[in-house]
Amino acid sequence: MFKKILNGFIDHPILTSIFVTDFGILLFHRPPFLFSLIMLGALMAMCMYFGQKLTLFKD
């Protein structure tokens, strides 16, 4: 399962770098409220995209 996640991140390097950067900014900094809402929405969209692409528990 962990190998599938790493391969999914390696297959999409631009989305992975945006995901990590967005997560880091939201975790360690205090952006303005409206900007943080937009960033959180983008982070959720990327999580849903990666979740759909990886399909970890597919039969």
Short mmCIF file of C-alpha atoms in Angstrom, two decimals:
data_model
loop_
_atom_site.label_atom_id
_atom_site.label_comp_id
_atom_site.label_asym_id
_atom_site.label_seq_id
_atom_site.Cartn_x
_atom_site.Cartn_y
_atom_site.Cartn_z
CA MET A 1 0.00 0.00 0.00
CA PHE A 2 2.81 2.43 0.89
CA LYS A 3 4.60 1.62 -2.36
CA LYS A 4 1.42 2.42 -4.31
CA ILE A 5 1.20 5.84 -2.66
CA LEU A 6 4.84 6.66 -3.41
CA ASN A 7 4.48 5.54 -7.03
CA GLY A 8 1.38 7.71 -7.38
CA PHE A 9 3.28 10.72 -6.08
CA ILE A 10 6.25 10.00 -8.35
CA ASP A 11 3.97 9.69 -11.39
CA HIS A 12 2.61 13.22 -10.83
CA PRO A 13 5.58 15.37 -9.74
CA ILE A 14 3.99 18.78 -10.35
CA LEU A 15 0.84 17.96 -8.38
CA THR A 16 2.94 16.40 -5.61
CA SER A 17 5.10 19.51 -5.27
CA ILE A 18 2.00 21.75 -5.19
CA PHE A 19 0.41 19.43 -2.61
CA VAL A 20 3.46 19.43 -0.33
CA THR A 21 3.96 23.19 -0.64
CA ASP A 22 0.29 23.92 0.04
CA PHE A 23 0.25 21.59 3.04
CA GLY A 24 3.44 23.13 4.44
CA ILE A 25 2.18 26.68 4.08
CA LEU A 26 -1.12 25.85 5.76
CA LEU A 27 0.62 23.91 8.54
CA PHE A 28 3.47 26.27 9.45
CA HIS A 29 2.28 29.76 8.43
CA ARG A 30 -0.75 31.93 9.03
CA PRO A 31 -2.01 33.11 5.62
CA PRO A 32 -4.97 35.53 5.49
CA PHE A 33 -8.34 33.88 6.10
CA LEU A 34 -9.73 34.05 2.56
CA PHE A 35 -6.45 32.86 1.05
CA SER A 36 -6.27 29.97 3.51
CA LEU A 37 -9.82 28.92 2.56
CA ILE A 38 -8.85 28.86 -1.11
CA MET A 39 -5.70 26.90 -0.30
CA LEU A 40 -7.65 24.43 1.84
CA GLY A 41 -10.11 23.92 -1.02
CA ALA A 42 -7.24 23.25 -3.41
CA LEU A 43 -5.69 20.82 -0.92
CA MET A 44 -8.98 18.93 -0.59
CA ALA A 45 -9.36 18.76 -4.38
CA MET A 46 -5.84 17.35 -4.74
CA CYS A 47 -6.53 14.79 -1.99
CA MET A 48 -9.67 13.66 -3.80
CA TYR A 49 -7.77 13.46 -7.10
CA PHE A 50 -4.95 11.39 -5.60
CA GLY A 51 -7.45 9.18 -3.78
CA GLN A 52 -9.27 8.48 -7.01
CA LYS A 53 -6.06 7.87 -8.96
CA LEU A 54 -4.45 5.57 -6.40
CA THR A 55 -7.49 3.34 -5.62
CA LEU A 56 -5.67 1.59 -2.78
CA PHE A 57 -8.42 -0.84 -1.87
CA LYS A 58 -9.46 -1.91 -5.34
CA ASP A 59 -10.38 -5.58 -5.69
#
